[in-house]
Short mmCIF file of C-alpha atoms and ligand atoms in Angstrom, two decimals:
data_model
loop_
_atom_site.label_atom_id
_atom_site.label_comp_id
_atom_site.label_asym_id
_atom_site.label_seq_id
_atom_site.Cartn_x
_atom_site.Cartn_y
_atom_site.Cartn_z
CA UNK A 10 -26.75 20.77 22.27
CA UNK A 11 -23.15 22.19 20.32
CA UNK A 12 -23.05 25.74 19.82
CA UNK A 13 -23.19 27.12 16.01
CA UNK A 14 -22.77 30.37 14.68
CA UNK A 15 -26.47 31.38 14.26
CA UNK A 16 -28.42 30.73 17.63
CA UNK A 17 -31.99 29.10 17.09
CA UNK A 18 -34.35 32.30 17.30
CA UNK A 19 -37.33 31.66 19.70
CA UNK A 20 -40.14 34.33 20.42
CA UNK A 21 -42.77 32.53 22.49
CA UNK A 22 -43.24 30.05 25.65
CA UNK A 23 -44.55 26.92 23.74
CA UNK A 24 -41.36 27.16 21.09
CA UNK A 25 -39.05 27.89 23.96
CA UNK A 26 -40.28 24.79 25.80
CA UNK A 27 -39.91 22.63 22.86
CA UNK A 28 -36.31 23.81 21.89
CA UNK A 29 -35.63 23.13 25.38
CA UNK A 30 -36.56 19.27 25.68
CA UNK A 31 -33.88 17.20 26.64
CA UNK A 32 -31.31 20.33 26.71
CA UNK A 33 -29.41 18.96 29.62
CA UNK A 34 -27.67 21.44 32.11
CA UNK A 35 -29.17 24.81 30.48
CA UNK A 36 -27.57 28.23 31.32
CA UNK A 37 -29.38 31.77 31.15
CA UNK A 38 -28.01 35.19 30.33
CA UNK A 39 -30.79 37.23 30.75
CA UNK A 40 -30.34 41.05 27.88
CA UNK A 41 -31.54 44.06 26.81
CA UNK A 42 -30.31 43.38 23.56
CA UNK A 43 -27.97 45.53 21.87
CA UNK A 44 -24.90 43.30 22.86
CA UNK A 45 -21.45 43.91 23.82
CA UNK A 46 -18.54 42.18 24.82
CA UNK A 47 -19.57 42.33 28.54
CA UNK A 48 -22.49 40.54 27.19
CA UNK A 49 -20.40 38.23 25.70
CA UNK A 50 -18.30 37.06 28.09
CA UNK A 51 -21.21 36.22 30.45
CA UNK A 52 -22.40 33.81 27.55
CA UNK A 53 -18.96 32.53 26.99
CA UNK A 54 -19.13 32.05 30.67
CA UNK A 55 -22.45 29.79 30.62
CA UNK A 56 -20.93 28.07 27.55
CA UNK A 57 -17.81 26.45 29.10
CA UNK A 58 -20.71 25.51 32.07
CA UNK A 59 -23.26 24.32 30.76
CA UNK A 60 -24.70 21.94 27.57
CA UNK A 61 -27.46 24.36 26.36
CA UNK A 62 -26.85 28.63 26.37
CA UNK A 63 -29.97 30.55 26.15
CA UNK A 64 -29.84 33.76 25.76
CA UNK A 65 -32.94 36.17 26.16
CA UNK A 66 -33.15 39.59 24.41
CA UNK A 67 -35.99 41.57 25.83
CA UNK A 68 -35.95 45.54 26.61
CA UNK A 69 -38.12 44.89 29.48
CA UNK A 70 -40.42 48.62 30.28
CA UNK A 71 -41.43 47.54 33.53
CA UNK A 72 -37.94 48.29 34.46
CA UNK A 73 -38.12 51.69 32.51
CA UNK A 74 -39.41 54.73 34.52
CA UNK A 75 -41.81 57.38 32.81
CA UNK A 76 -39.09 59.78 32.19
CA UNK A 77 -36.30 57.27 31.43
CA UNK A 78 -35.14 56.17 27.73
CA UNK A 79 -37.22 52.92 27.16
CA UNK A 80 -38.11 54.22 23.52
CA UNK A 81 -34.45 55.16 22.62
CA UNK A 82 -33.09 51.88 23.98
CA UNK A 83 -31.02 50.94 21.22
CA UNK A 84 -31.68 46.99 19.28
CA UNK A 85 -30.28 45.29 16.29
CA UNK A 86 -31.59 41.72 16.56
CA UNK A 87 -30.07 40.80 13.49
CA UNK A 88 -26.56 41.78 15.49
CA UNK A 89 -27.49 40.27 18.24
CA UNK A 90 -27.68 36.70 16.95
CA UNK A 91 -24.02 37.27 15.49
CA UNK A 92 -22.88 38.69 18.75
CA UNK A 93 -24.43 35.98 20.66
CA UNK A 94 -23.80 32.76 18.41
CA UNK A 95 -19.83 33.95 18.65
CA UNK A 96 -19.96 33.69 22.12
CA UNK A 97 -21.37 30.56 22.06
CA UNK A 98 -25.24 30.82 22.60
CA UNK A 99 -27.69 27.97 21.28
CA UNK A 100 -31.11 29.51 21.52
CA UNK A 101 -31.85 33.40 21.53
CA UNK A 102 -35.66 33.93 23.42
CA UNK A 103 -36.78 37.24 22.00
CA UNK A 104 -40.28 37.26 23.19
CA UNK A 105 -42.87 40.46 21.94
CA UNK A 106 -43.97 42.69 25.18
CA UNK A 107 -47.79 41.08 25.06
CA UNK A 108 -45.81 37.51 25.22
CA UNK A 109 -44.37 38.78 28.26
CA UNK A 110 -46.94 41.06 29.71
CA UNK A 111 -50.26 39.93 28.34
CA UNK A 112 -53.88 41.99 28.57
CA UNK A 113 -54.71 41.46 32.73
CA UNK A 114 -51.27 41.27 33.62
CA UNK A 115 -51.44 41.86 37.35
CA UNK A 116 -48.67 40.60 39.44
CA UNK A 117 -45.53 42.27 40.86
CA UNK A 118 -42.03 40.97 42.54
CA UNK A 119 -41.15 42.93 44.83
CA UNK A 120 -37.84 42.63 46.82
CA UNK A 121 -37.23 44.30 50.18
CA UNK A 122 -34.04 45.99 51.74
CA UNK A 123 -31.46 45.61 49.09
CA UNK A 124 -33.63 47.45 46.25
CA UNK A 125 -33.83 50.62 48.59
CA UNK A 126 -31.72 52.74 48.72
CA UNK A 127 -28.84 53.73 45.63
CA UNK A 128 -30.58 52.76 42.11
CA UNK A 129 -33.95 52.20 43.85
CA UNK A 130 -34.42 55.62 45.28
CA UNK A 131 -33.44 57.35 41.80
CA UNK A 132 -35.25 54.74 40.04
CA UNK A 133 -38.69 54.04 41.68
CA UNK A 134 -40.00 50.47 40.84
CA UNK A 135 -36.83 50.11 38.57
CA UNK A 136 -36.24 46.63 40.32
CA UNK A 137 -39.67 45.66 41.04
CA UNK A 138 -39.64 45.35 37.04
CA UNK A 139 -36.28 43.21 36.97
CA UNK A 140 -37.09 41.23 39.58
CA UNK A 141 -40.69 40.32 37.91
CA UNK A 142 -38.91 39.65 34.36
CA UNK A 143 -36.57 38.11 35.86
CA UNK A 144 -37.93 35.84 37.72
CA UNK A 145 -40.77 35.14 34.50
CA UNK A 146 -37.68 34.37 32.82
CA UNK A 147 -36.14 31.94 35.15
CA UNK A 148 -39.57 29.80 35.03
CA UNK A 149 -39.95 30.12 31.45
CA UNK A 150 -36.31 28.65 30.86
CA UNK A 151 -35.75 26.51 34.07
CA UNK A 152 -32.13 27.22 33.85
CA UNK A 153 -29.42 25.61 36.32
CA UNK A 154 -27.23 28.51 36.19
CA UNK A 155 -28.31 32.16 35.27
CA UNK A 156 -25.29 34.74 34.76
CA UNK A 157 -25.45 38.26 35.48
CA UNK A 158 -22.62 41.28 35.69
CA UNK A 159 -21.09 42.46 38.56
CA UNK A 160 -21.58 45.88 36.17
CA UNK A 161 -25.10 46.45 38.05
CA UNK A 162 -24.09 45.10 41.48
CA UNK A 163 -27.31 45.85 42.97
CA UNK A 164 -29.53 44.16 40.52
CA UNK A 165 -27.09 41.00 41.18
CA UNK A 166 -28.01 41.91 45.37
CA UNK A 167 -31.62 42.26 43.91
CA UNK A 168 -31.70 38.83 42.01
CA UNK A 169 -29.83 36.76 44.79
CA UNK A 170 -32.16 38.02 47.62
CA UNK A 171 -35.12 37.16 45.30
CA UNK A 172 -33.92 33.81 44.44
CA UNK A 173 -32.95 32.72 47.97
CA UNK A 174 -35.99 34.35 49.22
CA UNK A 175 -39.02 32.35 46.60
CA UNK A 176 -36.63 29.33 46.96
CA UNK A 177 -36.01 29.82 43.16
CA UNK A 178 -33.79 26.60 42.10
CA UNK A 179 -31.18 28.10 40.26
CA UNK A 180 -27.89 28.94 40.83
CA UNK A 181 -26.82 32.81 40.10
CA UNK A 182 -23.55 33.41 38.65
CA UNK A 183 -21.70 36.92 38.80
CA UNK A 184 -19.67 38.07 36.33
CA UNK A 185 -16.48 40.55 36.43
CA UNK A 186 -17.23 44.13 34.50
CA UNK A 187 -15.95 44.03 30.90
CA UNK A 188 -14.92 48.01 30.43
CA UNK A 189 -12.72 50.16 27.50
CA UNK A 190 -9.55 51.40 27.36
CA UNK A 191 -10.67 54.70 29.07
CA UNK A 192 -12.07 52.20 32.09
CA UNK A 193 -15.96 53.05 30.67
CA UNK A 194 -17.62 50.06 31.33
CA UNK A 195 -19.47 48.63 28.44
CA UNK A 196 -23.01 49.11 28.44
CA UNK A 197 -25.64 49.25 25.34
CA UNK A 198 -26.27 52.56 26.15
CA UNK A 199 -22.67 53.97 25.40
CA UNK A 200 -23.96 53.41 22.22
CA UNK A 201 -25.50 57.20 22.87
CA UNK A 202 -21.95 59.18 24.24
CA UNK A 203 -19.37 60.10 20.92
CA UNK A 204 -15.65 58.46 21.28
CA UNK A 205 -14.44 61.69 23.16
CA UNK A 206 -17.68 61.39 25.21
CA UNK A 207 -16.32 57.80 26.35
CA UNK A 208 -13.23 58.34 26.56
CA UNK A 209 -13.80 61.43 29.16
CA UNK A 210 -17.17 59.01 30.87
CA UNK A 211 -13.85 57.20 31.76
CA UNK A 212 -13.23 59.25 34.72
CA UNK A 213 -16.02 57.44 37.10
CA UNK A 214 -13.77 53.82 37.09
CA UNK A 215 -10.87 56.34 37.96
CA UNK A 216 -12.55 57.69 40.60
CA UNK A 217 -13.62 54.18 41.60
CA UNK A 218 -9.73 53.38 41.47
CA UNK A 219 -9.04 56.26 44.01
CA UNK A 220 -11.36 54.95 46.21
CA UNK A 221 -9.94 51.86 46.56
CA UNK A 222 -6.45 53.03 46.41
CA UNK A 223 -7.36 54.73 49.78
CA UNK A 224 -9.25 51.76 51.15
CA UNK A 225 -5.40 49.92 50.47
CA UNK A 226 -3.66 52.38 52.28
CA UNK A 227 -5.59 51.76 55.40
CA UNK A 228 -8.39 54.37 55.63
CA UNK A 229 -11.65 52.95 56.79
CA UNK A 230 -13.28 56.07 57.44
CA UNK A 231 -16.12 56.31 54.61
CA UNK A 232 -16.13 60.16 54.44
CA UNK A 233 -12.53 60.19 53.78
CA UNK A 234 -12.59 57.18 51.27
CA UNK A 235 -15.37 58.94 49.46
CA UNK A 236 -13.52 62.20 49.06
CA UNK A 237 -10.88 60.79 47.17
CA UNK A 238 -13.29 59.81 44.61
CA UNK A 239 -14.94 63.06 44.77
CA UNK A 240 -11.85 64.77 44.23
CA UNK A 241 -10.93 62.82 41.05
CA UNK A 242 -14.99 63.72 39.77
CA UNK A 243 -14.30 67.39 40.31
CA UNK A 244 -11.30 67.74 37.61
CA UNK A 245 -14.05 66.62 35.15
CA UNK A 246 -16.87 69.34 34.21
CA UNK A 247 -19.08 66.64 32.69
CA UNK A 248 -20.14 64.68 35.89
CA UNK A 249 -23.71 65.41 37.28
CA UNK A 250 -23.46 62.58 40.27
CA UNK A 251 -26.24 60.91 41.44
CA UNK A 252 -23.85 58.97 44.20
CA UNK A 253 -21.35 57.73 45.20
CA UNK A 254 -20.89 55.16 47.94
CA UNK A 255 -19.89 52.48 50.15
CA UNK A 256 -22.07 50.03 50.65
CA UNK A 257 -21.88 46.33 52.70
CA UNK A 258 -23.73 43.28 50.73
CA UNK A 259 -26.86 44.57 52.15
CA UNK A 260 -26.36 47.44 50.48
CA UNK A 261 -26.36 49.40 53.71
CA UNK A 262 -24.01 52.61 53.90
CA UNK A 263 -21.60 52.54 56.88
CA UNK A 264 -19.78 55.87 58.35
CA UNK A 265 -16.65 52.95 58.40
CA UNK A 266 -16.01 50.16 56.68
CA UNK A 267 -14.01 46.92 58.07
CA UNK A 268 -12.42 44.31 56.09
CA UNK A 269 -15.73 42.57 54.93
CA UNK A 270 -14.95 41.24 51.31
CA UNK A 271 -18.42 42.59 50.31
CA UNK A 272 -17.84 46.10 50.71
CA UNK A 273 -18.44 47.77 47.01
CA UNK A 274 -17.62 51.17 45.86
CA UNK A 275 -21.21 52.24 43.73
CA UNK A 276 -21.18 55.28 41.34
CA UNK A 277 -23.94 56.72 39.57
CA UNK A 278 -23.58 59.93 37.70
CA UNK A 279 -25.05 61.77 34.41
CA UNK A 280 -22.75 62.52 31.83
CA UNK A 281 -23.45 64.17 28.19
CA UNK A 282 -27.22 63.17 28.94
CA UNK A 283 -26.79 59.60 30.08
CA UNK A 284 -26.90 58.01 33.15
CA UNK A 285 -24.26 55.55 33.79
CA UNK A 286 -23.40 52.91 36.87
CA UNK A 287 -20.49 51.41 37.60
CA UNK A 288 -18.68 49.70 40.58
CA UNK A 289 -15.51 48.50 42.25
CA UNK A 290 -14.85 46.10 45.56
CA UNK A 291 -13.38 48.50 48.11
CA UNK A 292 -10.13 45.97 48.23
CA UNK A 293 -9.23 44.93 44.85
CA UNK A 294 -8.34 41.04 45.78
CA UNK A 295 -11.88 40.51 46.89
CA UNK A 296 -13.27 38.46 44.63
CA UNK A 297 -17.10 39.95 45.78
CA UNK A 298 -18.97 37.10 43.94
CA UNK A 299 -22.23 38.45 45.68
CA UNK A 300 -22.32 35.73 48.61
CA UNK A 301 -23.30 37.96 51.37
CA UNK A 302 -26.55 40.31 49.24
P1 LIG B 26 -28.35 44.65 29.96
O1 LIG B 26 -28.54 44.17 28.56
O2 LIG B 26 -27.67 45.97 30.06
O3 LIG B 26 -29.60 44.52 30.80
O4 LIG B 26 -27.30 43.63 30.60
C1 LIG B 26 -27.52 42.24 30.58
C2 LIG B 26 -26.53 41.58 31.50
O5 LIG B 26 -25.21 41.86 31.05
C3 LIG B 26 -26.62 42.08 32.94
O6 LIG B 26 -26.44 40.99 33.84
C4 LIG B 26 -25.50 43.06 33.02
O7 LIG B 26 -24.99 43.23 34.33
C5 LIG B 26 -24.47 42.40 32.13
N1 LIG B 26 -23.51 43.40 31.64
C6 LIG B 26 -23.79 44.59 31.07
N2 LIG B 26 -22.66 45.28 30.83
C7 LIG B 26 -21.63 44.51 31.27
C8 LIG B 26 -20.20 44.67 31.32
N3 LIG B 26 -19.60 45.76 30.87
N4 LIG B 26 -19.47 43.66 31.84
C9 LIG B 26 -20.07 42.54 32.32
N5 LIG B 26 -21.40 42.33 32.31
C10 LIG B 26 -22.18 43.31 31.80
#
């Protein structure tokens, strides 16, 4: 299948399954929506690997606590095919939530260890719901290759541990973090900060930076590799952390850290009323493609 500009729009199983006959090696970038260039370049990704790019579009409120902004979540379909056919998708799968969830939906994914602590302990059953869509998704498309971004390192621990763990038969692909000039990066939901909002939200990849830039000089001791982040938070009245850590691929915090190429710097922090991730490896030549979560 060639790419065009307009992707096919499909919103149900049977139409999916169809558009999918004799698609040959078929890649999956599962969305929210709402698409950015970080979205982008994990399609553009798929479509230099793969014959067939689908794309799925779904604001998924399993993954959505009680409190949390499932009914703000911006969308713009009608964007979203431009977005995605310019990148190079073939089929967008924008299924309705009864498609997905129907009356008597009863079953759960559930992944152990690595959706503990971080994101899972400030977001209760957060990846229970990405791990069920995602894995609904991988059956419903069959993919060879399904890309996700190294922007939510944890769900990319999450989705690994699940697909090595059901014996899933795909291969997951991480993506590097597409951010702005300020080092924000993208997400749908900067959509909600102002340009001076984003351009000060800009201070968690610096504080990220001065992590690692004490991780290259040689400390190993986390305490001390943590304050220089903290430091760097302080000059900036806007942060409300959640955390900020070192983690191994387990996801595990360590009081030191050795030269594993999994170690990741994770921050989570509120900011003008929006809670934003972002991540780093502790020694910028690691390539941390995920291997060991
Ligand atoms: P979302 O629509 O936010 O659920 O994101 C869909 C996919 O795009 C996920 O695999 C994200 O990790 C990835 N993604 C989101 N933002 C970025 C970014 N700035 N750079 C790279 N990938 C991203």
């Amino acid at each position: 299948m060639t790419s065009s500009t307009t992707p096919r729009l499909v919103t149900t199983p049977g139409e999916l399954r169809a558009a999918l006959k004799e698609a040959g090696r078929v890649g999956l970038v599962p969305t929210m929506g709402y698409l950015h260039e970080g979205h982008a370049r994990l399609i553009g990704r798929a479509r230099t690997e793969c014959d067939t790019v689908v794309v799925s579009v779904f604001v998924n409120p399993r993954q959505f606590g009680p409190r949390e902004d499932l009914s703000r979540y911006p969308r713009d379909l009608t964007r979203d095919l431009g977005v995605a056919g310019a990148a190079g998708a073939d089929l967008i799968f924008h299924p309705d939530v009864d498609v997905m969830y129907p009356p008597g939906y009863a079953t759960n994914v559930s992944v152990g260890g690595v959706s503990g602590p971080l994101e899972g302990a400030s977001r209760p059953g957060h990846f229970d719901g990405v791990a069920t869509v995602v894995l609904k998704l991988l059956n419903l498309v069959g993919p060879e290759r399904a890309y996700f971004g190294e922007k939510d390192w944890q769900q990319l621990a999450v989705v690994r541990r699940m697909v090595r763990d059901l014996n899933v038969p795909v291969e997951i692909v991480g993506v590097p973090t597409v951010r702005e000039d300020s080092g924000l990066a993208l997400s749908s939901r900067n959509s909600y900060l102002t340009p001076e909002e984003r351009e000060r939200a800009g201070v968690l990849s610096r504080a990220l930076r001065a992590v690692q830039a004490a991780a290259e000089r040689g400390e190993r001791d986390t305490a001390l590799l943590l304050q220089a982040g903290l430091d760097v938070l302080a000059g900036e009245p806007g942060v409300s952390l959640d955390y900020l850590a070192v983690v191994d691929g387990d996801m595990a915090e360590r009081a030191r850290v050795d030269n594993d190429s999994m170690t990741r710097v994770l921050v989570a922090a509120r900011m003008f009323g929006v809670r934003l991730i972002d991540n780093l490896p502790l020694l910028p030549e690691q390539t941390g493609d995920g291997d060991g979560a």
